PDB file of C-alpha atoms and ligand atoms in Angstrom:
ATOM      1  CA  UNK A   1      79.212  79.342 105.760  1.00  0.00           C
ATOM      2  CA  UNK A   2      82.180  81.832 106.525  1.00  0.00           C
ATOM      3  CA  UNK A   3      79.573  83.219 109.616  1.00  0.00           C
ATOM      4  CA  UNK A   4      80.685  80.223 111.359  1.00  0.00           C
ATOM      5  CA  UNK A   5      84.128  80.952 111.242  1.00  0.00           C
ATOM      6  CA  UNK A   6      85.639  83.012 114.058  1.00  0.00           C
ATOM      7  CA  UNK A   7      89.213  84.832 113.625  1.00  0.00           C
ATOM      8  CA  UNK A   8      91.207  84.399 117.171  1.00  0.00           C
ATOM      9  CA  UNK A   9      92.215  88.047 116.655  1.00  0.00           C
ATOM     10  CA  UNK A  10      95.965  87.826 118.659  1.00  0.00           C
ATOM     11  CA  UNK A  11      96.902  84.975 116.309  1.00  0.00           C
ATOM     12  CA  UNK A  12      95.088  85.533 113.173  1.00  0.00           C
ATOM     13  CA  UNK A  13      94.270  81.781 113.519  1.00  0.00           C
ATOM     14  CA  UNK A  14      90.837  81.375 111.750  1.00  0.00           C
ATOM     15  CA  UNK A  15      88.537  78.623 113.772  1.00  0.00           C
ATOM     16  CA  UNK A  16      85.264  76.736 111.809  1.00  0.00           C
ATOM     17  CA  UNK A  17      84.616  75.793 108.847  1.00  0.00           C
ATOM     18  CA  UNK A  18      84.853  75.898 105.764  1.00  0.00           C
ATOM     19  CA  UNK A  19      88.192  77.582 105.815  1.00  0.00           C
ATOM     20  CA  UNK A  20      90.393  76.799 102.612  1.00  0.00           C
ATOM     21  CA  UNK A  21      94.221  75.815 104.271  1.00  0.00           C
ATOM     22  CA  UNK A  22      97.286  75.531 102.027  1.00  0.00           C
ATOM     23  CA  UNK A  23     100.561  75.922 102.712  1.00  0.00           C
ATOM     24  CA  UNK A  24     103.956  76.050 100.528  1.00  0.00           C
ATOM     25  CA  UNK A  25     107.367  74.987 101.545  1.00  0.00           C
ATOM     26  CA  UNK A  26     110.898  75.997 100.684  1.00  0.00           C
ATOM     27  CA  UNK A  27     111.112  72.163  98.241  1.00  0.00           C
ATOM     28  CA  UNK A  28     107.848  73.943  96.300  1.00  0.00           C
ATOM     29  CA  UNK A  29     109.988  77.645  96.602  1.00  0.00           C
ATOM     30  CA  UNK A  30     112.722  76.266  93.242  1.00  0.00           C
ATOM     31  CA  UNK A  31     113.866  79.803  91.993  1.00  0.00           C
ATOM     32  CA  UNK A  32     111.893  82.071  93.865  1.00  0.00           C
ATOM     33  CA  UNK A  33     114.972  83.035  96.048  1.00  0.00           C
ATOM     34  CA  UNK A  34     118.086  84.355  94.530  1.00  0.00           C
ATOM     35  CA  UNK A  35     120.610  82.049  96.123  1.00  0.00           C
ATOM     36  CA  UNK A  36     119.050  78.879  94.399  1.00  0.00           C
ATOM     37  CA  UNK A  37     121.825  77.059  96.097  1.00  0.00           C
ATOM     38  CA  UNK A  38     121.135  78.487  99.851  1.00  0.00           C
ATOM     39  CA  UNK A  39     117.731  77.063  99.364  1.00  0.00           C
ATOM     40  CA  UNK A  40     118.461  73.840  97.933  1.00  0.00           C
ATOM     41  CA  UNK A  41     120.208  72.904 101.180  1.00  0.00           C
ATOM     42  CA  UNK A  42     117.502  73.428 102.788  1.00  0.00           C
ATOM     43  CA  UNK A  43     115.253  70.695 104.139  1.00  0.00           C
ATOM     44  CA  UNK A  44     112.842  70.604 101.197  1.00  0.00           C
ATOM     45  CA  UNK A  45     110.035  70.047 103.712  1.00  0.00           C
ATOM     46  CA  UNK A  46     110.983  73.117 105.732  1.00  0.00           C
ATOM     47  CA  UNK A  47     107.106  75.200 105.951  1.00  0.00           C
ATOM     48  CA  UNK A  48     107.509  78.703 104.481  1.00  0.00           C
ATOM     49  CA  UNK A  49     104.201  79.976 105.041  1.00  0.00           C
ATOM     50  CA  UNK A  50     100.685  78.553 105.270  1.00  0.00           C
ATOM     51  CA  UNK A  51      97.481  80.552 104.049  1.00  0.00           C
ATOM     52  CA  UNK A  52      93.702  80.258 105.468  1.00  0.00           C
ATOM     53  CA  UNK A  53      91.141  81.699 103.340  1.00  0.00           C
ATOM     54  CA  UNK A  54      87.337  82.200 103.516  1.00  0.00           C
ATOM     55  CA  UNK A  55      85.966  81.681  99.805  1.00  0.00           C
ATOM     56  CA  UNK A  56      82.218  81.760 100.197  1.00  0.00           C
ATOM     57  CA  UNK A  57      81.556  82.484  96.694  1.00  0.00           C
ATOM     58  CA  UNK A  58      83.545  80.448  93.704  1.00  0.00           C
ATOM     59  CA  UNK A  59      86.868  81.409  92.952  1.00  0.00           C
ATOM     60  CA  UNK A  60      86.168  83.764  89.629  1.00  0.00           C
ATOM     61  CA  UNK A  61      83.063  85.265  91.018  1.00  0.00           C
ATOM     62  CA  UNK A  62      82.298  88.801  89.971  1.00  0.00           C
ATOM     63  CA  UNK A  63      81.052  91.056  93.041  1.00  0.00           C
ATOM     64  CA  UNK A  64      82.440  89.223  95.873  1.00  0.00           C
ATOM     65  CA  UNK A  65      85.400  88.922  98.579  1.00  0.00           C
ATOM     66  CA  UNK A  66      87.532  86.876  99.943  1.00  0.00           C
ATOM     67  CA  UNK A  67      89.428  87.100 103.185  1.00  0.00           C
ATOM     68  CA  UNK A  68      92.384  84.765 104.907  1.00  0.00           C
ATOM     69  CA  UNK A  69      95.352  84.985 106.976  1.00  0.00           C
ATOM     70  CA  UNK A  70      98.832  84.136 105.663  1.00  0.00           C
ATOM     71  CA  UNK A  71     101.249  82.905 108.266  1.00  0.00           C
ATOM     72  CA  UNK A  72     105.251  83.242 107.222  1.00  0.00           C
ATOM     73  CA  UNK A  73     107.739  81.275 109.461  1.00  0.00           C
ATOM     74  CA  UNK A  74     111.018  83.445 110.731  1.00  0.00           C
ATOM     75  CA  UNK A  75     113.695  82.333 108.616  1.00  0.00           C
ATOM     76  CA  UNK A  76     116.079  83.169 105.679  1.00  0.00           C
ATOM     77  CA  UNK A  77     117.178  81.682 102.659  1.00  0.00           C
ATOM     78  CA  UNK A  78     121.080  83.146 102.635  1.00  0.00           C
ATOM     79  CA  UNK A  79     120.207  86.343 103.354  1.00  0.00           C
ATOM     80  CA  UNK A  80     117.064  86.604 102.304  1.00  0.00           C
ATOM     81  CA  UNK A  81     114.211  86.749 104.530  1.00  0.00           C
ATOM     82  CA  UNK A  82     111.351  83.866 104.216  1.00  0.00           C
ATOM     83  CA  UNK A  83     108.617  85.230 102.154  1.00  0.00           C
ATOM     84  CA  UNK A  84     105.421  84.444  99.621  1.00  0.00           C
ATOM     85  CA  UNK A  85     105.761  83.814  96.304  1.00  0.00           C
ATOM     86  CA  UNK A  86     104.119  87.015  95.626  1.00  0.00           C
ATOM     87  CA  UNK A  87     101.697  87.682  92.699  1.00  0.00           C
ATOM     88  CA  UNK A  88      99.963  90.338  90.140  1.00  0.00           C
ATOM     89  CA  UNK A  89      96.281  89.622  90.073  1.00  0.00           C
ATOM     90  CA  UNK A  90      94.929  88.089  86.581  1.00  0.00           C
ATOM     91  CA  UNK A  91      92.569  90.646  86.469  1.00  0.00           C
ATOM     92  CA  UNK A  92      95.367  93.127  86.787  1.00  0.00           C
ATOM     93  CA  UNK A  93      93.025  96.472  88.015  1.00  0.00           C
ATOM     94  CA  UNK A  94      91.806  94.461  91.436  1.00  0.00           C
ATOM     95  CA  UNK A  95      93.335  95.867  94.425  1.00  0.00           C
ATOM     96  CA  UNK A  96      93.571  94.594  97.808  1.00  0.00           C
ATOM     97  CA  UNK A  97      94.355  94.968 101.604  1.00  0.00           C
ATOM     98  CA  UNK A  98      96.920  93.354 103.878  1.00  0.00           C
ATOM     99  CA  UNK A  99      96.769  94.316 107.915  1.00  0.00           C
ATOM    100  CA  UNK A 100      99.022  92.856 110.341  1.00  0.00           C
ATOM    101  CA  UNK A 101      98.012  91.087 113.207  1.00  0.00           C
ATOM    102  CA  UNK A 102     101.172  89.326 114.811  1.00  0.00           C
ATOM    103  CA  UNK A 103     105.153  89.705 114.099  1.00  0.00           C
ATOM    104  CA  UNK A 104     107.170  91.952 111.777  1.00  0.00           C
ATOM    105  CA  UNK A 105     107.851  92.164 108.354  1.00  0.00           C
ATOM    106  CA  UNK A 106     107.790  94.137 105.058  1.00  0.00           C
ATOM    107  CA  UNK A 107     105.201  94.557 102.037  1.00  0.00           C
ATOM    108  CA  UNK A 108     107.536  94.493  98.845  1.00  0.00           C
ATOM    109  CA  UNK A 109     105.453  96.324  95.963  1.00  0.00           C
ATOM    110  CA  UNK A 110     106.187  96.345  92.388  1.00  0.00           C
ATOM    111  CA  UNK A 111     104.409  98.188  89.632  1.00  0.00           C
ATOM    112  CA  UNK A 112     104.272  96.853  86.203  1.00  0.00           C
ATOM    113  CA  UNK A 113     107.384  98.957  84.976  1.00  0.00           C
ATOM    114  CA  UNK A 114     109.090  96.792  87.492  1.00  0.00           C
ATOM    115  CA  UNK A 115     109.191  99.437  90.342  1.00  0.00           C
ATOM    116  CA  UNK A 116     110.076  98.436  93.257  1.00  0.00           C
ATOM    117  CA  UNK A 117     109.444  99.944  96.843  1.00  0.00           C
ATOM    118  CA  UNK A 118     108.588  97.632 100.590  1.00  0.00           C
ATOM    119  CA  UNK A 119     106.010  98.884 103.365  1.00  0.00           C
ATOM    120  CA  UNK A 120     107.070  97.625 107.022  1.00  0.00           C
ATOM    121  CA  UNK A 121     104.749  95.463 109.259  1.00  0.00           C
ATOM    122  CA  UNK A 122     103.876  95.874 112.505  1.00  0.00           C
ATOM    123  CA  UNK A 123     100.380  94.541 114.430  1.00  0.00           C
ATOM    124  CA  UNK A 124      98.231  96.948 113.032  1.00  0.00           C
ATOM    125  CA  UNK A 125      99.822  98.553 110.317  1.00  0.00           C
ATOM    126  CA  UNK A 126      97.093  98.413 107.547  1.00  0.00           C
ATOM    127  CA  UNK A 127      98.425  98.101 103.664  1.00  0.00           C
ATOM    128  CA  UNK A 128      96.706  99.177 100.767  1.00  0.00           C
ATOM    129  CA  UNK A 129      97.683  97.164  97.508  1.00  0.00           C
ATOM    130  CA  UNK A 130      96.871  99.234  94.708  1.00  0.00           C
ATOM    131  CA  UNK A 131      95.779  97.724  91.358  1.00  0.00           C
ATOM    132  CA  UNK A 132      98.547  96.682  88.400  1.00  0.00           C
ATOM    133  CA  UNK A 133     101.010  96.312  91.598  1.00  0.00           C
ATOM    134  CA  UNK A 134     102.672  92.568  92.528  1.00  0.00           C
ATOM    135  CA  UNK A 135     103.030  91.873  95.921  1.00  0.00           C
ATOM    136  CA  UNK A 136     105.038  89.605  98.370  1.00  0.00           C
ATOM    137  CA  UNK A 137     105.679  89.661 102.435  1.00  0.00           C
ATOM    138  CA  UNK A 138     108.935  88.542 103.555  1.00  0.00           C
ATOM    139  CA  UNK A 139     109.326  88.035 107.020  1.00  0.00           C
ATOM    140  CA  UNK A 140     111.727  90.190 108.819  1.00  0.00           C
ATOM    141  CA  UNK A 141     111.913  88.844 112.767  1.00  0.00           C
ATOM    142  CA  UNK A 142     112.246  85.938 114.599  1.00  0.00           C
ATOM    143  CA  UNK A 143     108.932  84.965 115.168  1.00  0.00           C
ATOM    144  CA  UNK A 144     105.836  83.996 112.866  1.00  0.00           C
ATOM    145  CA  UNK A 145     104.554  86.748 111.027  1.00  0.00           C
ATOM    146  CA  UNK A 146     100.771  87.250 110.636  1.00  0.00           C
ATOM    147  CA  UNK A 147      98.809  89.080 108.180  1.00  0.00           C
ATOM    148  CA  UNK A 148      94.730  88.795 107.175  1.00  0.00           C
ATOM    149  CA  UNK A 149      94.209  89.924 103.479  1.00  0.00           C
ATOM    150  CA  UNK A 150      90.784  90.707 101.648  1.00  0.00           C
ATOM    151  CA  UNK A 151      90.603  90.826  98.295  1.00  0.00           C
ATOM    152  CA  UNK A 152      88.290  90.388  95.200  1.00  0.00           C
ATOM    153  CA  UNK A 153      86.918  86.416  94.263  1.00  0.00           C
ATOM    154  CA  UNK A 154      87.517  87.501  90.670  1.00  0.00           C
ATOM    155  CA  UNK A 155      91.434  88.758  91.324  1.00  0.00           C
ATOM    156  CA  UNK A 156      92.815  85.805  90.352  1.00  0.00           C
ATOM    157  CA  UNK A 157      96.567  84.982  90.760  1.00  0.00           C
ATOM    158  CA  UNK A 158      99.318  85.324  88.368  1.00  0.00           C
ATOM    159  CA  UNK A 159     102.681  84.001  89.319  1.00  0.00           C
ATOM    160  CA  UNK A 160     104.120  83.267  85.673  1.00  0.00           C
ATOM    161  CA  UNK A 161     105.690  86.840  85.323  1.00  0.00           C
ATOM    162  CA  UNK A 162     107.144  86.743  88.941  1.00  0.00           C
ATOM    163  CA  UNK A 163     108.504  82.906  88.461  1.00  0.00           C
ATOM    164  CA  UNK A 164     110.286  83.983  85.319  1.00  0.00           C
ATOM    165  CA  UNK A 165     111.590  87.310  86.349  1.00  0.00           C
ATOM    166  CA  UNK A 166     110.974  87.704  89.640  1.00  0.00           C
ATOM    167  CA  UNK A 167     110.548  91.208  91.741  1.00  0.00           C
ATOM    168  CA  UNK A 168     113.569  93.699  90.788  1.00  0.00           C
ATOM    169  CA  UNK A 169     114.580  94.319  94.237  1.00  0.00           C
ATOM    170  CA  UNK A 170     115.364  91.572  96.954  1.00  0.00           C
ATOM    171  CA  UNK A 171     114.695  91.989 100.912  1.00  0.00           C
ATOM    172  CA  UNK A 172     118.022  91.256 102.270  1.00  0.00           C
ATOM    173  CA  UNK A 173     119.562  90.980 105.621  1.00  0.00           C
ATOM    174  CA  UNK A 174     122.756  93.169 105.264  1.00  0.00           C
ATOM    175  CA  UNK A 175     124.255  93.997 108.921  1.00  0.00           C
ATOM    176  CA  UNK A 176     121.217  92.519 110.308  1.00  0.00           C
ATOM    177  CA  UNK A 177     118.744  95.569 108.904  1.00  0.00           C
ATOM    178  CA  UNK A 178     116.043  94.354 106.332  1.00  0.00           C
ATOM    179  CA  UNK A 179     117.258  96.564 103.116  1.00  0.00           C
ATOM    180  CA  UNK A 180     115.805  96.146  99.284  1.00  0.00           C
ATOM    181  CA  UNK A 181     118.639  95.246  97.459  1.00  0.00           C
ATOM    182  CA  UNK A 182     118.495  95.789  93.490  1.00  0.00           C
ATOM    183  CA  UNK A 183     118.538  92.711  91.128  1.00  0.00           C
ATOM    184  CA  UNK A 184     121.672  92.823  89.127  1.00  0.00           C
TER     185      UNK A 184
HETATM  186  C1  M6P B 201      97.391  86.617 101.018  1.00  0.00           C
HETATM  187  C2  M6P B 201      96.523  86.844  99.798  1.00  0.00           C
HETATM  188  C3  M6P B 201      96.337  85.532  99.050  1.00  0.00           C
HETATM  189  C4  M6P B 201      97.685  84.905  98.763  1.00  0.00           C
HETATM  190  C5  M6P B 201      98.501  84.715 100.048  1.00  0.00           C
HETATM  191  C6  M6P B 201      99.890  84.141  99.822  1.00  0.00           C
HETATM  192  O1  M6P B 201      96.688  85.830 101.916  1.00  0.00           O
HETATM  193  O2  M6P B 201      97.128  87.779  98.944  1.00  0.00           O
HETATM  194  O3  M6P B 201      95.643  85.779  97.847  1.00  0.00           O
HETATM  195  O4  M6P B 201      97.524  83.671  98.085  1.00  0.00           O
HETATM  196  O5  M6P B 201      98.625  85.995 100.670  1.00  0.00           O
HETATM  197  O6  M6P B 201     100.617  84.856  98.835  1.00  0.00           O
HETATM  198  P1  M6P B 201     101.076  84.163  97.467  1.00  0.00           P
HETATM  199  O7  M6P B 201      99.833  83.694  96.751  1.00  0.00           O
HETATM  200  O8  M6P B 201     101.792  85.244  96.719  1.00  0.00           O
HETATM  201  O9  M6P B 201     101.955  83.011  97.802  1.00  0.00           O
HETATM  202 ZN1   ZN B 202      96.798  89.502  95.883  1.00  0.00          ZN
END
């Protein structure tokens, strides 16, 4: 049960079991960045990010909560910064919360008229995601960024629209400052 799972609160690391680890790297990442060939010379086993989540209900589960911390490697594809895939939730009104813990980065929000605005992250800084709103981290330093997230069991993730169309605004390095550059 999650109670024997302890969070190592400088790292974000979580310690016990059961913890639910996956990871995704930039070989599993085909389209998600805009310079498709930047990424493709890439080492396809290069890590991205890794995620550890406590699920102590089924995944679906009306009523409860799930909680895990994502870990994003420094790094950029071209210019653009190493990131999640990002995701609506299925059940588009569930909300959620991201809080930093370690590194520095930026929350890129976008509503479902394809609005696009980014949050930055600091240790501490504490993000509401509001419901109907996709969200992906990118990470903006040069060391791991780290981030615990609770959100619903029934949230669900939907990738589909972001795989085909993606977020309308990209987190770029231009001049070396992180800036949200509009899709053509
Ligand atoms: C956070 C939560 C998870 C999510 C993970 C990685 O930990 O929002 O639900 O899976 O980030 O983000 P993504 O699923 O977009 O790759
Ligand atoms: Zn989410």
């Amino acid at each position: 049960m999650p109670t024997e799972v302890r969070i190592n609160l400088p790292t974000g690391e979580l310690v016990g079991l059961p913890v639910h680890e996956s990871s995704r790297s930039i070989g599993e990442m085909k389209d998600y960045y805009w310079d498709e060939v930047a990424r493709q010379k890439l080492d396809p086993g290069t890590l991205v990010y890794r995620v550890q989540a406590l699920q102590p209900v089924p995944e679906g589960t009306e009523g409860g909560l799930f909680f895990g911390t994502t870990f994003i490697e420094p790094g950029l594809v071209g210019d653009e910064y190493f990131m999640t895939k990002g995701h609506f939730h299925r059940n588009r009104d569930r909300s959620e919360y991201y809080i930093t813990v370690a590194g520095a980065g930026a929350l890129i929000l976008m509503d479902e008229s394809r609005r696009t605005s980014f949050e930055l992250m600091q240790p501490g800084s504490i993000h509401y995601i509001r419901a109907h709103t996709a969200h992906r981290v990118a990470n903006t330093g040069d060391s791991v960024l780290a981030f615990v997230a609770c959100w619903p069991s029934d949230s669900g993730h939907d990738y589909g629209s972001i795989a085909t169309k993606g977020f309308s605004a990209r987190l770029r390095t231009i001049a070396g400052v992180p800036t949200l550059v509009e899709e053509p």
